[in-house]
PDB file of C-alpha atoms in Angstrom:
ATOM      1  CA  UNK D   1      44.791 209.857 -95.550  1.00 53.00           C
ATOM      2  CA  UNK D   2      45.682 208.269 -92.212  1.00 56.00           C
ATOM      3  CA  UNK D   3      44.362 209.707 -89.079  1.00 60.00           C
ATOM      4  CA  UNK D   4      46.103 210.414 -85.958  1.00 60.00           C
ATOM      5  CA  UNK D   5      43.186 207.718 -84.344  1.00 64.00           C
ATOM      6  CA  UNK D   6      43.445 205.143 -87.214  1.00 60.00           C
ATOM      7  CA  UNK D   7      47.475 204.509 -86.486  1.00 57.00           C
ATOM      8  CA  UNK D   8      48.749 201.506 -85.141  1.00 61.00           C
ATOM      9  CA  UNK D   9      50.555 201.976 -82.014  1.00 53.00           C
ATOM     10  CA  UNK D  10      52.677 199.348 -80.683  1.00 60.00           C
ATOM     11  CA  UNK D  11      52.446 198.444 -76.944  1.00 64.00           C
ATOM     12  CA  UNK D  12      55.146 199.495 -74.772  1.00 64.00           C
ATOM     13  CA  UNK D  13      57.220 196.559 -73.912  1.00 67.00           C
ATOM     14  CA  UNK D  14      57.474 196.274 -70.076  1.00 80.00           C
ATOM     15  CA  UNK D  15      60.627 197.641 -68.190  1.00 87.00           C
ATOM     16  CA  UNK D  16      62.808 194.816 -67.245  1.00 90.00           C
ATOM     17  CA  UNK D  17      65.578 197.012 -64.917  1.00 91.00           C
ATOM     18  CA  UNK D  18      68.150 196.400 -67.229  1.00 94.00           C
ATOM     19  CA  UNK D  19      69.897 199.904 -66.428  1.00 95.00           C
ATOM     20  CA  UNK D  20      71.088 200.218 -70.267  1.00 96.00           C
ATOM     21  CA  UNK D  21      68.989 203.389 -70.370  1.00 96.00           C
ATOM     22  CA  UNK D  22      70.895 205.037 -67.772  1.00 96.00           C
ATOM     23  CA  UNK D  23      74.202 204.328 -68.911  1.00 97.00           C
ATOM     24  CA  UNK D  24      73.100 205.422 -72.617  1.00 97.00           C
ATOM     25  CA  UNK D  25      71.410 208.807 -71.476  1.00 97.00           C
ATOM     26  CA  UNK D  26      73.992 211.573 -72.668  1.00 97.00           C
ATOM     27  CA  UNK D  27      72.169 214.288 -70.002  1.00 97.00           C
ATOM     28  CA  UNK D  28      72.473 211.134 -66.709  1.00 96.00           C
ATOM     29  CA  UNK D  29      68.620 211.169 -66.338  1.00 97.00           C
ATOM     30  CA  UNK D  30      67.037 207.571 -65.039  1.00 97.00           C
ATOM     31  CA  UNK D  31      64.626 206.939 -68.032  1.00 96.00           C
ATOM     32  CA  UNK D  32      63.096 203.934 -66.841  1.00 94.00           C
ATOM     33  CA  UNK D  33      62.104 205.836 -63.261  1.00 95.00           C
ATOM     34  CA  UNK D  34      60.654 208.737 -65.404  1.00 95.00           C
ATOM     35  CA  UNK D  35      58.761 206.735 -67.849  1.00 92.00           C
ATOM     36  CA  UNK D  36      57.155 205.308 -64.175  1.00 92.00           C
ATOM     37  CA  UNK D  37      55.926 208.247 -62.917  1.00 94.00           C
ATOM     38  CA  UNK D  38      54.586 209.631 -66.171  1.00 93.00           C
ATOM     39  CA  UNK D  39      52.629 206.913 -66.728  1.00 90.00           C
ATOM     40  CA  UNK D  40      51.179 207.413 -63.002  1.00 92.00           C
ATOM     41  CA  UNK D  41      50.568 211.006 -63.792  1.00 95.00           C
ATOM     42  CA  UNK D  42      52.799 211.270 -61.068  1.00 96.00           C
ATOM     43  CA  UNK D  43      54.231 215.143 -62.853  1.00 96.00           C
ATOM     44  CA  UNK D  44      56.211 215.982 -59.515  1.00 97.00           C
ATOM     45  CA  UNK D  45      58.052 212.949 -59.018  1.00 97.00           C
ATOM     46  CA  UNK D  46      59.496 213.433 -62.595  1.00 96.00           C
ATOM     47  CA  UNK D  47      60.156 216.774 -62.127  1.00 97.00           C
ATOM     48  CA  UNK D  48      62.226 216.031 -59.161  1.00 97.00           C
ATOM     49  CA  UNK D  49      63.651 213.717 -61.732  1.00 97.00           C
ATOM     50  CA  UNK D  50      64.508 216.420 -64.349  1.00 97.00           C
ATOM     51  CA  UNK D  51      61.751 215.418 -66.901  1.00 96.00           C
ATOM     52  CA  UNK D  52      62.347 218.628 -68.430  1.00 96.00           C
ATOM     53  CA  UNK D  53      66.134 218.386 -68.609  1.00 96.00           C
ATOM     54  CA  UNK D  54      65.398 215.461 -71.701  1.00 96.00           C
ATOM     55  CA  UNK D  55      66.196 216.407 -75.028  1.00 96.00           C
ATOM     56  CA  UNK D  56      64.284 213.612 -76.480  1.00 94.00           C
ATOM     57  CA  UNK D  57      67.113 212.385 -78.596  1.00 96.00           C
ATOM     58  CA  UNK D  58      65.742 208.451 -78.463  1.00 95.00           C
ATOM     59  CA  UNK D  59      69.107 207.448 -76.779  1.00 96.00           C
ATOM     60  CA  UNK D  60      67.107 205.285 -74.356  1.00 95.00           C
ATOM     61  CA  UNK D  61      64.613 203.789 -76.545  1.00 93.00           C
ATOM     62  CA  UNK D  62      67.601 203.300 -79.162  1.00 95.00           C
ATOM     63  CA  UNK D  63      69.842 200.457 -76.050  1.00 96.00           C
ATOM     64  CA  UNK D  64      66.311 199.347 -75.108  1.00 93.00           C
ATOM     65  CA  UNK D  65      66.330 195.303 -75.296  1.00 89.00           C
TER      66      UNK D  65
END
């Protein structure tokens, strides 16, 4: 059995502004500016942003070099 704390999680790979996420995103949210202020704990910039307007469909992580 393989716990939730034994998994191997892959770093995130660092944002390098390439704007692919954006054009990709079917719902015209700025992924890489939400992903920023999530990781801040920064919850109402990225509501401002529409965090809750993403459908999680992987579009963004999908064009991501």
């Amino acid at each position: 059995m393989i716990l939730r704390r034994d998994a191997q999680v892959p770093p995130q790979r660092a944002c390098i502004r390439c704007g692919r996420c954006v054009q990709h995103c079917p719902l015209g949210l700025v992924p890489s500016d939400l992903s920023v202020a999530l990781e801040q704990g920064d919850w109402e910039a990225a509501r401002r942003m529409n965090v809750l307007e993403c459908k999680e469909c992987g579009c963004c992580a999908y064009v991501c070099p």
